[in-house]
PDB file of N, CA and C in Angstrom:
ATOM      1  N   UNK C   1      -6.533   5.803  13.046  1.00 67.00           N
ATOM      2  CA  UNK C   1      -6.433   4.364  13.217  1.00 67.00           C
ATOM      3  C   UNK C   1      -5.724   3.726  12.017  1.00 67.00           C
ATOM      4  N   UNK C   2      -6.247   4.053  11.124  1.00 72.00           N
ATOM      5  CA  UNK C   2      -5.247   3.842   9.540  1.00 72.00           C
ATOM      6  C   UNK C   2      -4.053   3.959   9.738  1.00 72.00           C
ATOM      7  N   UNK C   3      -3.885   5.155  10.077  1.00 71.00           N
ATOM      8  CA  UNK C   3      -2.076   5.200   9.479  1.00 71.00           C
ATOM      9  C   UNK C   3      -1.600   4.945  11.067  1.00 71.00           C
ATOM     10  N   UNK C   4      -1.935   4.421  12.317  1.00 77.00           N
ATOM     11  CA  UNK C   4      -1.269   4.031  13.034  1.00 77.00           C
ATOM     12  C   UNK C   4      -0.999   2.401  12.289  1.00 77.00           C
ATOM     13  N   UNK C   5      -1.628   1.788  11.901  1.00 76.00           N
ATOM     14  CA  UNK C   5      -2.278   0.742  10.931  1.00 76.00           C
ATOM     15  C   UNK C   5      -0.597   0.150   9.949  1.00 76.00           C
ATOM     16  N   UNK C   6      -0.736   1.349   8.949  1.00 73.00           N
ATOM     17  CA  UNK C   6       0.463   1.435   8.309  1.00 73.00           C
ATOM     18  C   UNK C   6       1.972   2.221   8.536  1.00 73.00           C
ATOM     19  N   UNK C   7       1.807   2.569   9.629  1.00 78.00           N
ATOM     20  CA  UNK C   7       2.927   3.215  10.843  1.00 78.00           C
ATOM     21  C   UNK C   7       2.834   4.570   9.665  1.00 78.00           C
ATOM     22  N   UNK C   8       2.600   5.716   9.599  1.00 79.00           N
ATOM     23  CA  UNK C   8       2.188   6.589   8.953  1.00 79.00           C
ATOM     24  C   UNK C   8       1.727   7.527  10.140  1.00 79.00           C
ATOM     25  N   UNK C   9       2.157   9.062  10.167  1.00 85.00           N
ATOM     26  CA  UNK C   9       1.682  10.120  11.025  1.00 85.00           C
ATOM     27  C   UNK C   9       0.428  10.279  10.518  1.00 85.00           C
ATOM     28  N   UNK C  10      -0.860  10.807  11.138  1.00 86.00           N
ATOM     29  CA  UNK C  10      -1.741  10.870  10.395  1.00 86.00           C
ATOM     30  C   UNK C  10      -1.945  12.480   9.574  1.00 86.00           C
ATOM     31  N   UNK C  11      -1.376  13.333   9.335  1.00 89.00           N
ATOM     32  CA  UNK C  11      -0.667  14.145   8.474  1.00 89.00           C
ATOM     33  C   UNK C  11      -0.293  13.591   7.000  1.00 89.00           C
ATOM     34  N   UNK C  12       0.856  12.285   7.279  1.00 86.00           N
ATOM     35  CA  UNK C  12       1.433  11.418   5.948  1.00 86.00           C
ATOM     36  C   UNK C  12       0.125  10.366   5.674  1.00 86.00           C
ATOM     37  N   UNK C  13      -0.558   9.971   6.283  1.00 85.00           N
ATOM     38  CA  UNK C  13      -1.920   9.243   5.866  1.00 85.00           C
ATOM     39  C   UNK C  13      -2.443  10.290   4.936  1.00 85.00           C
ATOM     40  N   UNK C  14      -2.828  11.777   5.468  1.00 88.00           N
ATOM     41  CA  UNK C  14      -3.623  12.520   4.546  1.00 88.00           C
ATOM     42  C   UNK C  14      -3.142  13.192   3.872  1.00 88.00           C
ATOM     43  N   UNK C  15      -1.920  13.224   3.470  1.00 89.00           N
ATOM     44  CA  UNK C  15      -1.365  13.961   2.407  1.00 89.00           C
ATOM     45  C   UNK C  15      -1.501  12.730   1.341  1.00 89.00           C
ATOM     46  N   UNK C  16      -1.160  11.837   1.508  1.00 87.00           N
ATOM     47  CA  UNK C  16      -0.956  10.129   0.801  1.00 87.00           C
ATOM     48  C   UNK C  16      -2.719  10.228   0.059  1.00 87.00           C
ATOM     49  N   UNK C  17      -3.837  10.093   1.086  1.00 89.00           N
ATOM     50  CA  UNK C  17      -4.987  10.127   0.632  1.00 89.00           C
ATOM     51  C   UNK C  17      -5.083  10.845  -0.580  1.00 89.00           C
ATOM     52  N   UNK C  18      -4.478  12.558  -0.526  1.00 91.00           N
ATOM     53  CA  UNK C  18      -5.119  13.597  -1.239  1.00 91.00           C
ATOM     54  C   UNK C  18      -4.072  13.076  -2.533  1.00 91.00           C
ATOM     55  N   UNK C  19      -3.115  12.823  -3.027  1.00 89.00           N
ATOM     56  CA  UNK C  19      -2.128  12.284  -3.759  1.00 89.00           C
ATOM     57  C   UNK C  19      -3.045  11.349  -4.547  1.00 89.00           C
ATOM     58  N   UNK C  20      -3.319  10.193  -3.704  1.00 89.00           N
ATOM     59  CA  UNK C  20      -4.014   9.129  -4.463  1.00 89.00           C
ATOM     60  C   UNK C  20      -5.330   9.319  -4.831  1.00 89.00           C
ATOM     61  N   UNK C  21      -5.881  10.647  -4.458  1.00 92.00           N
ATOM     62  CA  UNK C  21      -7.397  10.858  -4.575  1.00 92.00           C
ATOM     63  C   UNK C  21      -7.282  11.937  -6.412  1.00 92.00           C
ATOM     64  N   UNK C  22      -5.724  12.320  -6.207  1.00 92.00           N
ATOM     65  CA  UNK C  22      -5.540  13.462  -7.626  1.00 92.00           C
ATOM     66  C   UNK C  22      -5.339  12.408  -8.782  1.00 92.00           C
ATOM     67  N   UNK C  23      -4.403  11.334  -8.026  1.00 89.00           N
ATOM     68  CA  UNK C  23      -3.999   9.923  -9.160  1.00 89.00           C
ATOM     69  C   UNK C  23      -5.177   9.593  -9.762  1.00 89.00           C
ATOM     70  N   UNK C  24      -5.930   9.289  -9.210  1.00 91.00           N
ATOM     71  CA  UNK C  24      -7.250   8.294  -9.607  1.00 91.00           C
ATOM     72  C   UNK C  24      -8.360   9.284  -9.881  1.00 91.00           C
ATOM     73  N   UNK C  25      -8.236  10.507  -9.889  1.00 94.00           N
ATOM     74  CA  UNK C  25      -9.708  11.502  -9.957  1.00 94.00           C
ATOM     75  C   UNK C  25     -10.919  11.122  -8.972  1.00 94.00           C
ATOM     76  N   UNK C  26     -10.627  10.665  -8.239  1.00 95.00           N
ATOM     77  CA  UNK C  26     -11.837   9.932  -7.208  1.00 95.00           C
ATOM     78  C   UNK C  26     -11.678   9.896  -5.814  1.00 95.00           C
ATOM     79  N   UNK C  27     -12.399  10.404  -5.343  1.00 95.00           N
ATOM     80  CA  UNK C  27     -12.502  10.673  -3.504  1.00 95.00           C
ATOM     81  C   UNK C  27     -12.139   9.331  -2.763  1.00 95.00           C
ATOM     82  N   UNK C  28     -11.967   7.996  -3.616  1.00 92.00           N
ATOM     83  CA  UNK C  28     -11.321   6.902  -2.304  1.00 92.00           C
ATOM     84  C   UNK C  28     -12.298   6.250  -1.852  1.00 92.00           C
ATOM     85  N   UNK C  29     -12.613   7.857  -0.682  1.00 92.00           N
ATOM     86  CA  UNK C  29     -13.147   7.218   1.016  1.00 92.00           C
ATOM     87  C   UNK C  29     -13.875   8.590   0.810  1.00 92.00           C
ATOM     88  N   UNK C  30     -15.394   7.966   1.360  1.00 93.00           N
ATOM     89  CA  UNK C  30     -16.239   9.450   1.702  1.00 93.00           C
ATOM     90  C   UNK C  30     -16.571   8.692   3.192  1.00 93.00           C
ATOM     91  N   UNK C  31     -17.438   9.436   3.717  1.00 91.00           N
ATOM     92  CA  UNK C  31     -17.851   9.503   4.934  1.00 91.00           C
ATOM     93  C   UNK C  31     -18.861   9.184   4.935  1.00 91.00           C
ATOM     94  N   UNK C  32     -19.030   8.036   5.734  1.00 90.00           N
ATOM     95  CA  UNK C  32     -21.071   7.488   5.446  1.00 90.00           C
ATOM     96  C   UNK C  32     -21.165   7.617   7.872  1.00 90.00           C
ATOM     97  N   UNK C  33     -22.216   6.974   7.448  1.00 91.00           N
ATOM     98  CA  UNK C  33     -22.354   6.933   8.803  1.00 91.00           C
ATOM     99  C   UNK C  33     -22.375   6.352   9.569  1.00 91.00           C
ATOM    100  N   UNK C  34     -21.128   5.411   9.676  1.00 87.00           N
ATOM    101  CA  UNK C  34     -20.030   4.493  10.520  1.00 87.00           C
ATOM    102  C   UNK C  34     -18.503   5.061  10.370  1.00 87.00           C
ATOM    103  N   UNK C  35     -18.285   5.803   9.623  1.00 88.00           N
ATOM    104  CA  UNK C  35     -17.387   6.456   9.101  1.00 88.00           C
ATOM    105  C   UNK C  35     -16.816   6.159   8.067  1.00 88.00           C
ATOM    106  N   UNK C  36     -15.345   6.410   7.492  1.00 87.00           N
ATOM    107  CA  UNK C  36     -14.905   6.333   6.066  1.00 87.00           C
ATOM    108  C   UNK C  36     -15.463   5.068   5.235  1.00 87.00           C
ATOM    109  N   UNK C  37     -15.990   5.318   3.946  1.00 92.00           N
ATOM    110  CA  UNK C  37     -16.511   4.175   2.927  1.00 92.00           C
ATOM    111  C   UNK C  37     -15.799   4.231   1.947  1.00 92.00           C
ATOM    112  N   UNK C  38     -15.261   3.033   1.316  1.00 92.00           N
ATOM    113  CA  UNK C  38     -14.438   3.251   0.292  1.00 92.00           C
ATOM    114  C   UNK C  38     -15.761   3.148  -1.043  1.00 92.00           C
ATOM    115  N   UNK C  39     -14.992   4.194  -2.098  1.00 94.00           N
ATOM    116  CA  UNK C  39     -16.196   4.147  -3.354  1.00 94.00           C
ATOM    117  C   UNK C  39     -15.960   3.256  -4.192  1.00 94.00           C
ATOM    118  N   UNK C  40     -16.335   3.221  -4.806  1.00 95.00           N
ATOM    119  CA  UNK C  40     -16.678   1.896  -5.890  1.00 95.00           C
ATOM    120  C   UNK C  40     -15.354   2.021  -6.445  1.00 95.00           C
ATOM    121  N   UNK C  41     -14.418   2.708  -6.781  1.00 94.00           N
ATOM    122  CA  UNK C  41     -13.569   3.146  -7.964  1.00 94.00           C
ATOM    123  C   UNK C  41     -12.314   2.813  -6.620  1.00 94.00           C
ATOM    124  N   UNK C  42     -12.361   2.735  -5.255  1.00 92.00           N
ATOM    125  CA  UNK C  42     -11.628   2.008  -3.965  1.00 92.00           C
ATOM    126  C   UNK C  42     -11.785   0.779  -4.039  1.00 92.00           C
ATOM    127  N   UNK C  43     -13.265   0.557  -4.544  1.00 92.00           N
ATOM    128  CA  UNK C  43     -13.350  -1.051  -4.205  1.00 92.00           C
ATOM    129  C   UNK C  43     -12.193  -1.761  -5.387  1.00 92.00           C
ATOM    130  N   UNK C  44     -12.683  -1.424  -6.686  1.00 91.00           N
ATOM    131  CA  UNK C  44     -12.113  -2.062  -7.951  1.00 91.00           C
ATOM    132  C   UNK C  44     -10.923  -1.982  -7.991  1.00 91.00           C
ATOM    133  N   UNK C  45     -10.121  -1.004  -7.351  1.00 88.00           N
ATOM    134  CA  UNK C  45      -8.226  -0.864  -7.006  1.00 88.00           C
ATOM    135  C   UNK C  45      -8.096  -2.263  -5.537  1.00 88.00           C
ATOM    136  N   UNK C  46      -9.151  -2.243  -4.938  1.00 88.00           N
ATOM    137  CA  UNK C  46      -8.880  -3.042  -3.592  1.00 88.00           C
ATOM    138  C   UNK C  46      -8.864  -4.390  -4.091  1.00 88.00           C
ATOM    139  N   UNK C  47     -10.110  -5.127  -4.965  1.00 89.00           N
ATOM    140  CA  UNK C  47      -9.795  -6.295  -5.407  1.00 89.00           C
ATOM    141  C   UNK C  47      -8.492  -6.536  -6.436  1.00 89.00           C
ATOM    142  N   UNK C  48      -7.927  -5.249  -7.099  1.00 86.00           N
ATOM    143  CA  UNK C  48      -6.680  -5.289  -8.022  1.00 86.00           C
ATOM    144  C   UNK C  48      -5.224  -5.942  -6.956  1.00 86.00           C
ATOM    145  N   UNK C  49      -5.069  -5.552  -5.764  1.00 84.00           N
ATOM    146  CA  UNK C  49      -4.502  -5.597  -4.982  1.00 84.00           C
ATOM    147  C   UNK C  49      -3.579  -6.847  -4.363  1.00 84.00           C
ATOM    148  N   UNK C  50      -4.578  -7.420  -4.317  1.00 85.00           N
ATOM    149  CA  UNK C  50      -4.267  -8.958  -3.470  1.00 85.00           C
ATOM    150  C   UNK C  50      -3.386  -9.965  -4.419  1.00 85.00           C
ATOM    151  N   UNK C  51      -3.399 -10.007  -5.852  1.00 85.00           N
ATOM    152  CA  UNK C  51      -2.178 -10.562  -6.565  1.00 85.00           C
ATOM    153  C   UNK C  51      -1.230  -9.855  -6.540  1.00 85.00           C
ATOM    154  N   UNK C  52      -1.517  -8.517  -6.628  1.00 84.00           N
ATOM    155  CA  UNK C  52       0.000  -7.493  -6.512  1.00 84.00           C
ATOM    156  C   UNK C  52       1.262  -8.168  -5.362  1.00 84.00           C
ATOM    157  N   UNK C  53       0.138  -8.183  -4.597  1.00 81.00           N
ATOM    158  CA  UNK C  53       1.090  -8.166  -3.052  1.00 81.00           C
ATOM    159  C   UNK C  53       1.237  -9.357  -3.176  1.00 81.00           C
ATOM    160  N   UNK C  54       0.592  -9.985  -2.985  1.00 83.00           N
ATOM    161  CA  UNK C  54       0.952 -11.774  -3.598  1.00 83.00           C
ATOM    162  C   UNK C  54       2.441 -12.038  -4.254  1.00 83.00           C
ATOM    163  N   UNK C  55       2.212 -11.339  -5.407  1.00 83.00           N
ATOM    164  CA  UNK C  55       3.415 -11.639  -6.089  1.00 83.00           C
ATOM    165  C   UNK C  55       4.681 -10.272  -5.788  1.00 83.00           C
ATOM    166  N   UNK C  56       4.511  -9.689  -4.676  1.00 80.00           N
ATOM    167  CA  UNK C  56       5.610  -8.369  -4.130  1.00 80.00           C
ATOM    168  C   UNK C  56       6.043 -10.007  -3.104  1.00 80.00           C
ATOM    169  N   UNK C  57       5.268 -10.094  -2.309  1.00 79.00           N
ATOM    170  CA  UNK C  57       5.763 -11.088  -1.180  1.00 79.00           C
ATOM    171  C   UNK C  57       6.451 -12.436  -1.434  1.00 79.00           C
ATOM    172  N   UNK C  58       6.236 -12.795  -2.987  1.00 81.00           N
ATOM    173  CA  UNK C  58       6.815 -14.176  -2.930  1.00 81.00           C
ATOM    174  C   UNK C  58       8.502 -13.756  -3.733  1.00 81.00           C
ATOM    175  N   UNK C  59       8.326 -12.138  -4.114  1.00 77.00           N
ATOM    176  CA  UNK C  59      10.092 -11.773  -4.612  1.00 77.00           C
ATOM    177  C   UNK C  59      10.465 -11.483  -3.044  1.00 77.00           C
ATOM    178  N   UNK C  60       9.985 -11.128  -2.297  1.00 73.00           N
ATOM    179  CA  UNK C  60      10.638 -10.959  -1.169  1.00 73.00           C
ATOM    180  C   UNK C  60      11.299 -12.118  -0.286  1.00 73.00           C
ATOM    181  N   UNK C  61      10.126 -13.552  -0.378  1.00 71.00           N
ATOM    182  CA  UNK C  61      10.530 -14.821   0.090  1.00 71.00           C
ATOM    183  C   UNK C  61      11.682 -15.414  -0.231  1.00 71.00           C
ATOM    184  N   UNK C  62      11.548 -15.210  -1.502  1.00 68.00           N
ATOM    185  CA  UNK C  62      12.768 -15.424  -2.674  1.00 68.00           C
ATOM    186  C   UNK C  62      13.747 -14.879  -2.382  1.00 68.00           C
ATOM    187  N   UNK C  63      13.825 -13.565  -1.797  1.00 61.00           N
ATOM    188  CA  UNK C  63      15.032 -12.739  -2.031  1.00 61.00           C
ATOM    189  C   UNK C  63      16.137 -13.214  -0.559  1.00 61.00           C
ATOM    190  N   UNK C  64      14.972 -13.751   0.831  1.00 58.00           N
ATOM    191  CA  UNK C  64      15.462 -14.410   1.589  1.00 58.00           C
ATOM    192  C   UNK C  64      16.107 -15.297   1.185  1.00 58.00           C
ATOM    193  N   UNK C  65      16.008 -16.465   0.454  1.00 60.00           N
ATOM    194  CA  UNK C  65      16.871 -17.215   0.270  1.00 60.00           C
ATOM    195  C   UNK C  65      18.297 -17.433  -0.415  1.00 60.00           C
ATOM    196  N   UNK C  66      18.097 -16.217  -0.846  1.00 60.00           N
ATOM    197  CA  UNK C  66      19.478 -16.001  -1.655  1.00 60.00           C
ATOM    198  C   UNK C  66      20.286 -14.851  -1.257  1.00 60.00           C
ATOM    199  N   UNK C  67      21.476 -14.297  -1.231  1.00 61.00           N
ATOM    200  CA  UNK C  67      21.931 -12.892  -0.680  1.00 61.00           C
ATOM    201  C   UNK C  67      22.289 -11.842  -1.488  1.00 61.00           C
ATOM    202  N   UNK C  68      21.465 -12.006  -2.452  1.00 65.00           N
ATOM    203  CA  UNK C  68      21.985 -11.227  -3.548  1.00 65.00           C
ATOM    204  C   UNK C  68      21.211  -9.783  -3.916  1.00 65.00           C
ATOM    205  N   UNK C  69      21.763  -8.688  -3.993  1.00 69.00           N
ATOM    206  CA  UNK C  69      20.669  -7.327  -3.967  1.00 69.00           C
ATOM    207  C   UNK C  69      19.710  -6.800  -5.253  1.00 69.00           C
ATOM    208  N   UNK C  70      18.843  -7.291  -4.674  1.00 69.00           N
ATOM    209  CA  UNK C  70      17.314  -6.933  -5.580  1.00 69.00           C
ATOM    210  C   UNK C  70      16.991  -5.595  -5.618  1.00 69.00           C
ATOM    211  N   UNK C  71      16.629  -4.673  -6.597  1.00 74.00           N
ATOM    212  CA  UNK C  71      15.931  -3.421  -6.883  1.00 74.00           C
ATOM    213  C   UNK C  71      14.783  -3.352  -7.059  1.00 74.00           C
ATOM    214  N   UNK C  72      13.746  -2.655  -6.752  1.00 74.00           N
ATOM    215  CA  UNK C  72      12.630  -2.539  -6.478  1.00 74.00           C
ATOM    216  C   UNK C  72      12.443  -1.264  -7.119  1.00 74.00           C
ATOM    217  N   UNK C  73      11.823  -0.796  -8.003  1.00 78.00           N
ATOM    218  CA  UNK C  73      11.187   0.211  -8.149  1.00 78.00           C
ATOM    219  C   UNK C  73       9.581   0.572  -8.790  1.00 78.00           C
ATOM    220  N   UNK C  74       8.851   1.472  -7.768  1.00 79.00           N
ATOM    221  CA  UNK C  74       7.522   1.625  -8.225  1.00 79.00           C
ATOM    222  C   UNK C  74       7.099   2.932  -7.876  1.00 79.00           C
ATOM    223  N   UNK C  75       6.323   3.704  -8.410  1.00 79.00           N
ATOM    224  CA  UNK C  75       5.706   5.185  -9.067  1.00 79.00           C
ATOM    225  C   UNK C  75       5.244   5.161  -7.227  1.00 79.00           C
ATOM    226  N   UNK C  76       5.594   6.692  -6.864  1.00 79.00           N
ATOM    227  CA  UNK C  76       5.212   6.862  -5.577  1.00 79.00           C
ATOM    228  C   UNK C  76       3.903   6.693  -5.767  1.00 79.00           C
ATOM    229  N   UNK C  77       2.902   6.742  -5.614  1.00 76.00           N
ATOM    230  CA  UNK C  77       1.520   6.839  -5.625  1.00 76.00           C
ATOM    231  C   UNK C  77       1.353   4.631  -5.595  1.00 76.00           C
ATOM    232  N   UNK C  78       1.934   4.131  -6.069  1.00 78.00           N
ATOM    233  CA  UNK C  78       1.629   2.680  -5.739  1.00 78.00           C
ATOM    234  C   UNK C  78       2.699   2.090  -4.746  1.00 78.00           C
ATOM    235  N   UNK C  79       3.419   3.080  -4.422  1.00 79.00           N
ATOM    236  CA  UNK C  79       4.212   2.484  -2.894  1.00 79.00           C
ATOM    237  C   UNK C  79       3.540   3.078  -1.692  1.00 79.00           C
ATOM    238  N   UNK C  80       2.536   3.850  -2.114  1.00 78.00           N
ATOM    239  CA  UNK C  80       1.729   4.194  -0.729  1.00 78.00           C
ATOM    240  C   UNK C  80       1.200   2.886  -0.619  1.00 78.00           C
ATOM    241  N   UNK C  81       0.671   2.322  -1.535  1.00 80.00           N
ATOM    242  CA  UNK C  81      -0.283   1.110  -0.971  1.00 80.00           C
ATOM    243  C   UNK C  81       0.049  -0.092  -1.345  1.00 80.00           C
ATOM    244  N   UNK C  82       1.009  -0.226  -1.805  1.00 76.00           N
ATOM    245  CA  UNK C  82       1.926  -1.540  -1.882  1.00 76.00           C
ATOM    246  C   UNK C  82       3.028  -1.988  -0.299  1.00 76.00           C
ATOM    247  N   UNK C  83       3.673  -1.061  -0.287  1.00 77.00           N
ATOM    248  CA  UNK C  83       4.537  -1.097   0.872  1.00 77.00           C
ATOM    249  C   UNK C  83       4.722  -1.109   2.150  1.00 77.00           C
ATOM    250  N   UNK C  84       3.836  -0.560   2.736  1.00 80.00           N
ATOM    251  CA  UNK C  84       2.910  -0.697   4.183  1.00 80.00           C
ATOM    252  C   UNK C  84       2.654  -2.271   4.246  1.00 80.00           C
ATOM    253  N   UNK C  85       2.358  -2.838   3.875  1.00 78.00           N
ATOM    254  CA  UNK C  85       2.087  -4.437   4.054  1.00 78.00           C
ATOM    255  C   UNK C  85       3.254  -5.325   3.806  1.00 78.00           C
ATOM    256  N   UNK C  86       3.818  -4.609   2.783  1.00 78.00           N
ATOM    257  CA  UNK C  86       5.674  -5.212   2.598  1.00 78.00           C
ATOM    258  C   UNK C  86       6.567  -5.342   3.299  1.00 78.00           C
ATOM    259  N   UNK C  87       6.340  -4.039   3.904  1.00 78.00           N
ATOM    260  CA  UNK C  87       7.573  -3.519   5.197  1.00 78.00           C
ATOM    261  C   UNK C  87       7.806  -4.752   5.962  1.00 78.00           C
ATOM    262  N   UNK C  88       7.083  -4.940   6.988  1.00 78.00           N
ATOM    263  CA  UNK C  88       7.420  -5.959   7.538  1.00 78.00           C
ATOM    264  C   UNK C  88       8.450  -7.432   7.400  1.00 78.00           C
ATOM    265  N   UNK C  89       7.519  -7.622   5.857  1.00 76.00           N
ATOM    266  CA  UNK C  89       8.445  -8.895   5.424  1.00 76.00           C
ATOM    267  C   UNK C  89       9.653  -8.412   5.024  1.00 76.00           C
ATOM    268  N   UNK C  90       9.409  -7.434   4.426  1.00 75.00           N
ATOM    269  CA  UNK C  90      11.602  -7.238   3.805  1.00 75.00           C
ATOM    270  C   UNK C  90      12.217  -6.761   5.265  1.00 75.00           C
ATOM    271  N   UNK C  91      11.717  -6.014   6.116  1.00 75.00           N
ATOM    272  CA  UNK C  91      12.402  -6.316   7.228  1.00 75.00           C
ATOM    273  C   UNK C  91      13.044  -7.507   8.047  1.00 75.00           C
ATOM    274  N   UNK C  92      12.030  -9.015   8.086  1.00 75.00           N
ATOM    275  CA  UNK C  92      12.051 -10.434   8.749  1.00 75.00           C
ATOM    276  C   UNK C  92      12.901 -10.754   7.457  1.00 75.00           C
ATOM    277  N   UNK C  93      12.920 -10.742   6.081  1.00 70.00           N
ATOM    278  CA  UNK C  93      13.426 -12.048   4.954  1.00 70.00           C
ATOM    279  C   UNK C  93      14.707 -11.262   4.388  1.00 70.00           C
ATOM    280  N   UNK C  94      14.688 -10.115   4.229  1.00 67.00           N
ATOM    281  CA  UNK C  94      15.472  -9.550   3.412  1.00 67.00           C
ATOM    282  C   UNK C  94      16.281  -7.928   4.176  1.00 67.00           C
ATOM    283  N   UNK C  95      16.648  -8.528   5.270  1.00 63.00           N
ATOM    284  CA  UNK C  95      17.370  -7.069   6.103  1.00 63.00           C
ATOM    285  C   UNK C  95      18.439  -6.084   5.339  1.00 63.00           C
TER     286      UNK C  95
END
């Protein structure tokens, strides 16, 4: 359901998981009994998050308005979870 989520095979979801689980020394997501729980050390990256993208989305708004070519670069392990939510907009603002 995830990586249909972030258009991701679910193969590239769990290779991505095990990547970000070696980055951070920490399991993420364990398994409770509703299914995946993110751990405490998920939660504290999850509230880090929401200014990130905040401020990814308003260079992207930006970048709509002008036609000029912007570079982007970030450490694979934070374009797993930066970019999935990006996609979209640089697709609609910035083709």
């Amino acid at each position: 359901h995830a990586a249909r989520h972030v258009r991701l095979s679910q193969p590239s979801m769990s290779r991505a998981l095990t990547r970000l689980r070696g980055i951070f020394n920490d399991d993420l997501l364990v398994r409770g009994s509703s299914g995946l729980v993110p751990t405490p050390q998920a939660e504290r990256l999850a509230q880090m998050l929401p200014p990130v993208l905040d401020a990814l989305r308003g260079m992207v708004n930006r970048q709509g308005e002008r036609r000029s070519k912007t570079i982007m670069a970030i450490p694979d392990h934070q374009a797993l979870i930066l970019l999935p939510p990006l996609l979209p907009l640089l697709r609609e603002h910035a083709p």
